[in-house]
CSV table of C-alpha atoms in Angstrom, one decimal:
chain,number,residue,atom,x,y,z
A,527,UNK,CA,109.0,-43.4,26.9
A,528,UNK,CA,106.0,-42.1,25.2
A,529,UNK,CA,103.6,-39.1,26.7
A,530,UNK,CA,99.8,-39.2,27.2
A,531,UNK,CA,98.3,-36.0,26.1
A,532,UNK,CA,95.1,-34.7,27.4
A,533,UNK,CA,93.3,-34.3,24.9
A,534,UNK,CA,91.6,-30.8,23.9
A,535,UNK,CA,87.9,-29.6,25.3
A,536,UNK,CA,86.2,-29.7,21.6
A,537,UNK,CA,83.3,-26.6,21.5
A,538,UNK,CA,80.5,-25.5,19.5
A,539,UNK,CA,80.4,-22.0,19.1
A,540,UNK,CA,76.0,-21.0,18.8
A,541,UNK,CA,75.7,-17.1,17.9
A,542,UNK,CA,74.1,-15.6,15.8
A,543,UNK,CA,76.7,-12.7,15.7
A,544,UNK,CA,79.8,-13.3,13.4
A,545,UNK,CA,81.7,-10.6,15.4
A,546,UNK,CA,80.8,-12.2,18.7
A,547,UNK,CA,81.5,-15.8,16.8
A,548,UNK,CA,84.6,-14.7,15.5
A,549,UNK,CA,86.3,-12.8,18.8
A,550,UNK,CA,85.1,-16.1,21.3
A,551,UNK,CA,86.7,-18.3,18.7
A,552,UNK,CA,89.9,-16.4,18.9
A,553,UNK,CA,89.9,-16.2,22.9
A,554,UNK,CA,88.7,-20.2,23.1
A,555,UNK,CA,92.0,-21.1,21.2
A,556,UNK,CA,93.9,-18.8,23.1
A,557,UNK,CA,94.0,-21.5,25.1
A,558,UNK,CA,96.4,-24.9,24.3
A,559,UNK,CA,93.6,-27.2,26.3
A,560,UNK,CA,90.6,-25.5,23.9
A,561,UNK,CA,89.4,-26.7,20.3
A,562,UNK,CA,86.9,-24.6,18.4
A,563,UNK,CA,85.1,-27.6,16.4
A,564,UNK,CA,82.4,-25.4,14.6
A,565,UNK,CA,80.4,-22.2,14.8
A,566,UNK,CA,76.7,-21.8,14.1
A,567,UNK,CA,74.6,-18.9,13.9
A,568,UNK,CA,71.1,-20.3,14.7
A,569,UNK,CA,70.1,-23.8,16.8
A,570,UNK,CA,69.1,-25.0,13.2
A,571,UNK,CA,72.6,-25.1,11.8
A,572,UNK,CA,74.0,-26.2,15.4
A,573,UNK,CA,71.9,-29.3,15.2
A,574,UNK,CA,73.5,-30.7,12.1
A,575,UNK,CA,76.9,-29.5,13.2
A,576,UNK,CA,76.3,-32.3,16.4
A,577,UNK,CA,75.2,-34.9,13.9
A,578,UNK,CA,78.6,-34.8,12.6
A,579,UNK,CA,80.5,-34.4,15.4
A,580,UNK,CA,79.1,-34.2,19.2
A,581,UNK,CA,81.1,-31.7,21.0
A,582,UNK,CA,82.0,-31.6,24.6
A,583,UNK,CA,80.9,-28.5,25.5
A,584,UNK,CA,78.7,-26.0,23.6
A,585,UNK,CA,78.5,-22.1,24.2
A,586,UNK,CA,75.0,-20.9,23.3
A,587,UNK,CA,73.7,-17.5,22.9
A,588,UNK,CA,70.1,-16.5,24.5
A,589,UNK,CA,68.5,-14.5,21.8
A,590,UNK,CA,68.8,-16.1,18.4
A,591,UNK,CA,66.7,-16.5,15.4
A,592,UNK,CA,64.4,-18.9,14.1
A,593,UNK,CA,64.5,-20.5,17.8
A,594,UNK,CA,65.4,-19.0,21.1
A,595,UNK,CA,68.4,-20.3,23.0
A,596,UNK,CA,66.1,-21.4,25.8
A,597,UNK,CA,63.8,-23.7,23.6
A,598,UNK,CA,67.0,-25.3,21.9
A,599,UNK,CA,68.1,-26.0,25.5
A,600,UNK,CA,65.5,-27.8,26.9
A,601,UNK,CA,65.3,-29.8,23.7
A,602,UNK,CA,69.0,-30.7,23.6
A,603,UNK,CA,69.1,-31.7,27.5
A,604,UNK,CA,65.7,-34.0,26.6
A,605,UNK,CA,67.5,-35.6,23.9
A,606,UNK,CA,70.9,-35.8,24.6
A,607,UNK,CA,72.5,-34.0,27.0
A,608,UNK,CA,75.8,-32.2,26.4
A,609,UNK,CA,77.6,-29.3,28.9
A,610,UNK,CA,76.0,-26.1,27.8
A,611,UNK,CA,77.6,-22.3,28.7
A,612,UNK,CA,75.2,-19.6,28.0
A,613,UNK,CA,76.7,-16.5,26.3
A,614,UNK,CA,74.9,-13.4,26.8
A,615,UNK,CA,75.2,-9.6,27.1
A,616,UNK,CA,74.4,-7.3,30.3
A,617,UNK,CA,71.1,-6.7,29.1
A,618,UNK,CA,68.4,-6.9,32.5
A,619,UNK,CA,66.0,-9.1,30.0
A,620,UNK,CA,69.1,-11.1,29.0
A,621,UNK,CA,70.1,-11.9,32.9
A,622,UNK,CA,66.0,-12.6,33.5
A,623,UNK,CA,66.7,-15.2,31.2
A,624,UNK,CA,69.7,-16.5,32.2
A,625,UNK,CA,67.8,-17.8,35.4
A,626,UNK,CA,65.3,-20.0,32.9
A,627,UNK,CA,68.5,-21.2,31.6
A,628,UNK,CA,70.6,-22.5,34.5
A,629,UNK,CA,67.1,-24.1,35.2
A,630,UNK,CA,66.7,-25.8,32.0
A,631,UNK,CA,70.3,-27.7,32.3
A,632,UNK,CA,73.1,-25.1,31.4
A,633,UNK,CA,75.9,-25.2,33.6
A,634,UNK,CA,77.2,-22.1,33.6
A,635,UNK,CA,77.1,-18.1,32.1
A,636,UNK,CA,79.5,-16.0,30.5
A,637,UNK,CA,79.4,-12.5,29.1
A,638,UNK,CA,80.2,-12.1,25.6
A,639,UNK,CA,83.8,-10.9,25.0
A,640,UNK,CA,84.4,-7.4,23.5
A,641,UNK,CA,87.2,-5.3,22.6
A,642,UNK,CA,88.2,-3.3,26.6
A,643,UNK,CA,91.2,-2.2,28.6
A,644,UNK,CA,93.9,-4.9,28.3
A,645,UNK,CA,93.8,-6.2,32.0
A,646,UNK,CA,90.1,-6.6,31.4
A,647,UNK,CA,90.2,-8.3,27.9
A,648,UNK,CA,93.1,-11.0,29.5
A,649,UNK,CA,90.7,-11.1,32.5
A,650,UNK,CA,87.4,-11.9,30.1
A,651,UNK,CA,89.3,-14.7,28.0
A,652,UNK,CA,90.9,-16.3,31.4
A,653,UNK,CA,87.4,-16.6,32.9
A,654,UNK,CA,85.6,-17.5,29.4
A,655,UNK,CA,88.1,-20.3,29.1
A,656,UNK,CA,88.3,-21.5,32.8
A,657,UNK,CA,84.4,-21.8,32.4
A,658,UNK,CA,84.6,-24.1,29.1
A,659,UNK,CA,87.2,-26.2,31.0
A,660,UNK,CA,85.1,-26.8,33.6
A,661,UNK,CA,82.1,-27.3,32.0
A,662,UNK,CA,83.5,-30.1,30.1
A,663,UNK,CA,83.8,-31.9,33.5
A,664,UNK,CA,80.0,-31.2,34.6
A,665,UNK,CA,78.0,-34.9,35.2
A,666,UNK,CA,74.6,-34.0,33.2
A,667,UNK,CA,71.3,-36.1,34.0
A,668,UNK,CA,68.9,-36.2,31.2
A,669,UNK,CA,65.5,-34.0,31.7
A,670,UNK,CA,62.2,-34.3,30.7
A,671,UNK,CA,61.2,-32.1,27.4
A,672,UNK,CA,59.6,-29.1,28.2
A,673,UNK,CA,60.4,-29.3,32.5
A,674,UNK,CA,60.5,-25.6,33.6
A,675,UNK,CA,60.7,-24.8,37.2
A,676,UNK,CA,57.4,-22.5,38.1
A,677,UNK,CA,57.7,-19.9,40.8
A,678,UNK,CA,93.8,-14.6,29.4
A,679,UNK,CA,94.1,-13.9,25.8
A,680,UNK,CA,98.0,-14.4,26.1
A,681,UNK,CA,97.7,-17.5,28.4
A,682,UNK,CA,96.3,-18.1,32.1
A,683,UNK,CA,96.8,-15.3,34.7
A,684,UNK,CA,98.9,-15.4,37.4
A,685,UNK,CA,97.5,-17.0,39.9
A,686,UNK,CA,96.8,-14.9,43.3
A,687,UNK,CA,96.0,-15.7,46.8
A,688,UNK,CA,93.6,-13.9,49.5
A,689,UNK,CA,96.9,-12.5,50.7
A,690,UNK,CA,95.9,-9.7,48.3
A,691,UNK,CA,93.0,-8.5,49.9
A,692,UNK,CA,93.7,-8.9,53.3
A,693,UNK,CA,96.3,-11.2,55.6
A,694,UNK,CA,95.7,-14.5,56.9
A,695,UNK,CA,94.1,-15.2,60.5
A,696,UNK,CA,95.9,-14.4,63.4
A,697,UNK,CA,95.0,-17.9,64.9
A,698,UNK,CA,93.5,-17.3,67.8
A,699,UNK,CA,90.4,-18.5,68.0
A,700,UNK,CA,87.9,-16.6,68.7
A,701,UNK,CA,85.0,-17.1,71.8
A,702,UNK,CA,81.6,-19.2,70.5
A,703,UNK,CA,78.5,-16.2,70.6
A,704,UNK,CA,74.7,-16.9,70.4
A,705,UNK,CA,75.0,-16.1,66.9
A,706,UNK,CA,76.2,-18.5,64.2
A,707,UNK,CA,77.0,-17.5,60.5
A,708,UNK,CA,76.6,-19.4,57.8
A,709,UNK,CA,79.6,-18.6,54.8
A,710,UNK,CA,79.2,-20.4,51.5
A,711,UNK,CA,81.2,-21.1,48.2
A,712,UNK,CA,80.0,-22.3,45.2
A,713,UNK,CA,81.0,-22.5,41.1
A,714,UNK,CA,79.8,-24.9,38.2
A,715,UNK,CA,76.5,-25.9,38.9
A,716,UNK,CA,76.1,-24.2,42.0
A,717,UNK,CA,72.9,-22.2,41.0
A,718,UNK,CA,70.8,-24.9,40.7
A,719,UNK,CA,72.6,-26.7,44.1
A,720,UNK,CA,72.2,-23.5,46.2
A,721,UNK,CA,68.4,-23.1,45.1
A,722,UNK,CA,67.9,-26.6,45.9
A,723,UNK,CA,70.0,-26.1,49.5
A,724,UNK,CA,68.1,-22.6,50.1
A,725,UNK,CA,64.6,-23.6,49.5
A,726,UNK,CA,64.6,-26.2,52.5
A,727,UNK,CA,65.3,-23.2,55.0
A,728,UNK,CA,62.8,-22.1,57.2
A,729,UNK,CA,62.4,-18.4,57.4
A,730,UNK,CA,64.5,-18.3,60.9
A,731,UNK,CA,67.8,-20.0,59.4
A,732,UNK,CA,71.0,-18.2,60.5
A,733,UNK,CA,72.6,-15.5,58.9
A,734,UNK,CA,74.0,-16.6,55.4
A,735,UNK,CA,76.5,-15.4,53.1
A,736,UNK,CA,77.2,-16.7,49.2
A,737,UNK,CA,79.8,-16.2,47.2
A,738,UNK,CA,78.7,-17.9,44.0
A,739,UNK,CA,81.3,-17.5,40.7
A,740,UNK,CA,79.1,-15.6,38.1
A,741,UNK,CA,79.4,-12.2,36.1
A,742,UNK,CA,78.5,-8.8,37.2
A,743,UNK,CA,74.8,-8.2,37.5
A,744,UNK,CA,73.8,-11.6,36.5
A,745,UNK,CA,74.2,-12.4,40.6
A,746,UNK,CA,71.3,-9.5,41.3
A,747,UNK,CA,68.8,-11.4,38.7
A,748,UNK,CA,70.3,-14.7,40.6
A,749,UNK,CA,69.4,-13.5,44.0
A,750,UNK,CA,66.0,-11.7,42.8
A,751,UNK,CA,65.1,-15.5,41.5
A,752,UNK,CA,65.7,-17.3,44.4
A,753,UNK,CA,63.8,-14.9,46.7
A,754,UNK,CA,60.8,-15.1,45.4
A,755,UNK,CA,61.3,-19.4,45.5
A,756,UNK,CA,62.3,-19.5,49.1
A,757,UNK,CA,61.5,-18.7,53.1
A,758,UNK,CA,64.1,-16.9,53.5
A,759,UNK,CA,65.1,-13.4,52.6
A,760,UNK,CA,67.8,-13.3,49.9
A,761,UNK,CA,69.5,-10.0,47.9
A,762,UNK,CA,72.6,-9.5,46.2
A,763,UNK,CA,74.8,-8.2,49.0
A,764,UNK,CA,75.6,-4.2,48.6
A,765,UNK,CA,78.3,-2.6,51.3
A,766,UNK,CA,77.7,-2.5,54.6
A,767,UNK,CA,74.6,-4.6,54.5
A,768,UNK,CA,74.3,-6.4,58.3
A,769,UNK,CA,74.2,-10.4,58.4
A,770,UNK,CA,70.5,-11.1,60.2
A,771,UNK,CA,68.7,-14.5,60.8
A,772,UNK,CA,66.7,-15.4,58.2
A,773,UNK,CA,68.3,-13.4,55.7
A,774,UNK,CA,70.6,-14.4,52.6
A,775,UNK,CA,73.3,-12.2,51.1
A,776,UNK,CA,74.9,-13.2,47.6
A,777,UNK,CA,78.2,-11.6,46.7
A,778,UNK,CA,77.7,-9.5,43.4
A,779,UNK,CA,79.2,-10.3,40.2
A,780,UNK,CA,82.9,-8.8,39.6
A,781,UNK,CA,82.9,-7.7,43.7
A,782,UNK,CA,84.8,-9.7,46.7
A,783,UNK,CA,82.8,-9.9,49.7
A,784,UNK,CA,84.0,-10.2,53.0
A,785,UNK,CA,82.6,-10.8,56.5
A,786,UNK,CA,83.4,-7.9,59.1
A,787,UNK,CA,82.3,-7.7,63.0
A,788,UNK,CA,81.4,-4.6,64.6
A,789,UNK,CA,80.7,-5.7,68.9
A,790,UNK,CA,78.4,-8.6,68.3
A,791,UNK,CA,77.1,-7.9,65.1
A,792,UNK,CA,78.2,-9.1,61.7
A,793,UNK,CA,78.1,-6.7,58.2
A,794,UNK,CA,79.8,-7.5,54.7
A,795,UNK,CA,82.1,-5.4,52.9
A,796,UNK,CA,82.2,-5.4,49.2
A,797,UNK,CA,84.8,-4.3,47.4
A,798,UNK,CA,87.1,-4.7,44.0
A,799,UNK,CA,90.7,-5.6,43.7
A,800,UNK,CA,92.5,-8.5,41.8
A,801,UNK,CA,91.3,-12.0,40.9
A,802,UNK,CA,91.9,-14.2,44.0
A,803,UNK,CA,92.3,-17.8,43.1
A,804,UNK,CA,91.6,-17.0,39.1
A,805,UNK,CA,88.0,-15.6,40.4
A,806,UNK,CA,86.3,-12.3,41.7
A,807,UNK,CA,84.1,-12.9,43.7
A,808,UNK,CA,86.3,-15.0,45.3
A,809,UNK,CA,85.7,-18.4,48.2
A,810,UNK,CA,88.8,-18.0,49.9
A,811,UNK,CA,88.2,-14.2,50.0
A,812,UNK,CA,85.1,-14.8,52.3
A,813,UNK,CA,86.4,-17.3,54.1
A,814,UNK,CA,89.0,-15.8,55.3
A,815,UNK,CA,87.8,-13.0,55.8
A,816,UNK,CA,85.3,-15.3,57.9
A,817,UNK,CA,88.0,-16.8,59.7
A,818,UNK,CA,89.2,-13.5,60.9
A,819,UNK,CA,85.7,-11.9,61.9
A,820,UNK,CA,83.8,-15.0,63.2
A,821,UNK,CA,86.3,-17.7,64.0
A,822,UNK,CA,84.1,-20.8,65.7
A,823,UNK,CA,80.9,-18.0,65.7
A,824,UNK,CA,80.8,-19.5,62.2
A,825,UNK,CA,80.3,-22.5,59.9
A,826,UNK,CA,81.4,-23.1,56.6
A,827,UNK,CA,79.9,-25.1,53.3
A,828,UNK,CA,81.7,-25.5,50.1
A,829,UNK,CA,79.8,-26.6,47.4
A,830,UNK,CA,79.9,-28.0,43.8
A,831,UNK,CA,82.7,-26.1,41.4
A,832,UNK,CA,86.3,-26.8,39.8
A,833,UNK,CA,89.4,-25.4,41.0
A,834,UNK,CA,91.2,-25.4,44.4
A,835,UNK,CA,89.0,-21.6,45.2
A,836,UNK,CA,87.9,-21.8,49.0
A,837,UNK,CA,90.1,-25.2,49.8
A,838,UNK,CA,92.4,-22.8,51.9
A,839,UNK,CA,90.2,-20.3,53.0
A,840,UNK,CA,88.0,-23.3,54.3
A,841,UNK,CA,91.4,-24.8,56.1
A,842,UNK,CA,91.7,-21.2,57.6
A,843,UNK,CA,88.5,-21.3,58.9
A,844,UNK,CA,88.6,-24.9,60.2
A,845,UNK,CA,91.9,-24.0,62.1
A,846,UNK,CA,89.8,-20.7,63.6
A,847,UNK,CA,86.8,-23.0,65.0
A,848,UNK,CA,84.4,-23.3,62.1
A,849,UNK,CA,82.4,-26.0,61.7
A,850,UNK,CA,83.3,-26.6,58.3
A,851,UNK,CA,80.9,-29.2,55.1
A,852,UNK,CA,81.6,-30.1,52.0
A,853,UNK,CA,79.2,-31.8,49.0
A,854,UNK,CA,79.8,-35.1,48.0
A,855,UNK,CA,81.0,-36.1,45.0
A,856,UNK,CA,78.1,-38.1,43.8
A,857,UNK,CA,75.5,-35.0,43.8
A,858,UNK,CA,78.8,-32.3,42.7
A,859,UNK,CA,78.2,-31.5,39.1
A,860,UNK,CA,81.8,-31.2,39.0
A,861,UNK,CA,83.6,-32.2,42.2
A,862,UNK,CA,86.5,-30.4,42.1
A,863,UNK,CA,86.3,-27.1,44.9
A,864,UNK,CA,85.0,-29.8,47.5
A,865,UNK,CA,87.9,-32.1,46.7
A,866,UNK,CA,90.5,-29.3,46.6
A,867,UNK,CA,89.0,-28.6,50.6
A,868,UNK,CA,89.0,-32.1,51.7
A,869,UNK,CA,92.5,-32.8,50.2
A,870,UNK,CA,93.9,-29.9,52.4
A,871,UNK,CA,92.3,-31.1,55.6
A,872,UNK,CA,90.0,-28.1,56.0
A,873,UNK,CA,86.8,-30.6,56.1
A,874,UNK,CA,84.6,-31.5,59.2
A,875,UNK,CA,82.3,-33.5,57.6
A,876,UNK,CA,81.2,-34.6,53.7
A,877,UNK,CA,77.3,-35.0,53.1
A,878,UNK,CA,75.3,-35.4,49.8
A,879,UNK,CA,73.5,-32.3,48.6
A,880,UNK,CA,70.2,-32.8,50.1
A,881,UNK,CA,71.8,-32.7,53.8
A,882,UNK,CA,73.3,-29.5,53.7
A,883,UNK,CA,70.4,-27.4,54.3
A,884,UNK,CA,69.9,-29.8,57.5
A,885,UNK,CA,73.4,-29.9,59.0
A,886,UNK,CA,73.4,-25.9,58.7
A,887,UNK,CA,70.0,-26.3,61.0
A,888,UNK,CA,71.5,-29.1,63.2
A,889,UNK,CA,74.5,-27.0,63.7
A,890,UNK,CA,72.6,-23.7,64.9
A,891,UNK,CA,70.6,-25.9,67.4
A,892,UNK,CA,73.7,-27.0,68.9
A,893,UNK,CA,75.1,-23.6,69.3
């Protein structure tokens, strides 16, 4: 009997750092799925490397000689799209950037690996790697030249549950309020899907909370970036910060955020502790945490991502009450979190992109 198998994710490496190019090589093979193809240090070199062999995903850094990592973007999604992770350090100018970036096509954002703490190192190369994966999954459309939007090392980590953070619901449901809140996940090509979701609220939307899978700090330029595009109020969430109508609270980089009640009133608490379903911030973290505090006071939307992150939490919160959505497959850059959620049971109903921001408004009139 002969065995099928799955053939390795084949990546460009673009920096124009040899340490950098050198250390995310080594943490790329780390992993058995992984094949570095090539390295570059400039778009110019990168460009022949494709001619020769078209990779399926490439990592690019932002700043880079002779042409900036933004520029070769938007040229290489007008000409022939391919899944692109941005690599960048935690420079403030470098997140600023980042934004244009997830604009102009890339799919996702890593920080550049360097030499830390061994649990922090094997937590770098496990994300770094579960982002490559993914990306080579993302459905890319071409886009316009020029379009710009105006206003572990040693192997995968073991994998951990909400169960670290805080137990599961207690199952009774708990009593429908005026107030509805809105709990979201999201991961590979979620930034462009929750803009697109966000900007068709009206300033008097309920209460929203996002847990969206990106790096430390990178969410604050995120949530800076969105507020000034939409109605609605948005911030990267900070502890203790109260859930209000019309306002928008993304859970920071590297932080879990949870939903807690106090009487009537809703507040997040943010706080660190392990990865939760190979991520931190993590879905099923808030939605649990959601299914605890809100029960049927809430509703639920799980968005565009790989992995299984959120499928139970969502379950959780669909067994509490919730009103629970997931994106459909057709507009999911990578269908995977949505799937996961569906699979388990944990879905009340599937809609295309462009509805959600609707069904979260047709939900709070019926409430």
């Amino acid at each position: 009997m002969s065995i099928v198998t799955a053939r390795k994710v084949r990546v460009l490496v673009i920096d124009d750092s040899a340490s950098v190019r050198q250390t995310l090589t080594s943490v790329l093979q780390s992993d058995p799925g992984i094949e570095v193809i090539g390295t570059a240090s400039d778009p110019f070199i990168a460009a022949k490397r494709i001619q020769e062999e078209i990779p399926d995903v490439i990592t690019l850094d932002v700043e880079m000689p002779r042409m900036d990592g933004i520029t070769f973007l938007r040229k290489l999604m007008s000409q022939k799209p391919i899944p692109v992770v941005m690599c960048s350090s935690l420079t403030e100018q470098g997140t600023e950037t980042l934004m244009q970036a997830m604009e102009a096509g890339a799919v996702d954002v890593i920080l550049k690996p360097k030499i830390a703490a061994a649990d922090h190192l094997a937590e770098q190369a496990s994300r770094i790697c579960e982002v490559v994966k993914s990306a080579a999954q993302a459905r890319l459309r071409q886009r316009p030249a020029g379009t710009v939007r105006s206003a572990s090392a040693s192997g995968p980590a073991q994998k951990l549950t909400a169960d670290v953070i805080l137990p599961p619901p207690s199952g009774k449901a708990m009593a429908r309020t005026t107030e509805m809140v809105v709990c979201v996940g999201a991961s590979t090509g979620g930034t462009e899907a929750l803009r697109e979701m966000l900007e068709k609220l009206p300033a008097n939307s309920p209460g929203i909370v996002i847990v969206q899978h990106m790096p430390e700090r990178f969410t604050a330029a995120f949530a800076r970036r969105l507020n000034d595009l939409c109605e609605v109020e948005i911030k990267e969430a900070a502890d203790g910060d109260p859930v209000l109508r019309g306002h928008v609270l993304i859970a920071p980089g590297d932080r879990h955020m949870l939903l807690e009640r106090q009487g009537a009133r809703y507040h997040v608490s943010v706080r660190t502790g392990p990865l939760v379903s190979r991520h931190r911030p993590s879905v099923d973290v808030l939605f649990r945490s959601a299914a605890r505090s809100a029960g049927s006071n809430a509703m639920a939307v799980i968005m565009t991502g790989m992995g299984d992150d959120g499928a139970r939490g969502m379950l959780e919160m669909h067994q509490a009450g919730a009103y629970t959505v997931a994106q459909d497959e057709a507009t999911s850059v990578v269908f995977g979190m949505p799937k996961e959620a569906i699979a388990r049971g944990g879905v009340d109903r599937i809609v295309p992109l462009g509805q959600i921001a609707p069904e979260i408004l047709a939900e709070d009139r019926r409430r």
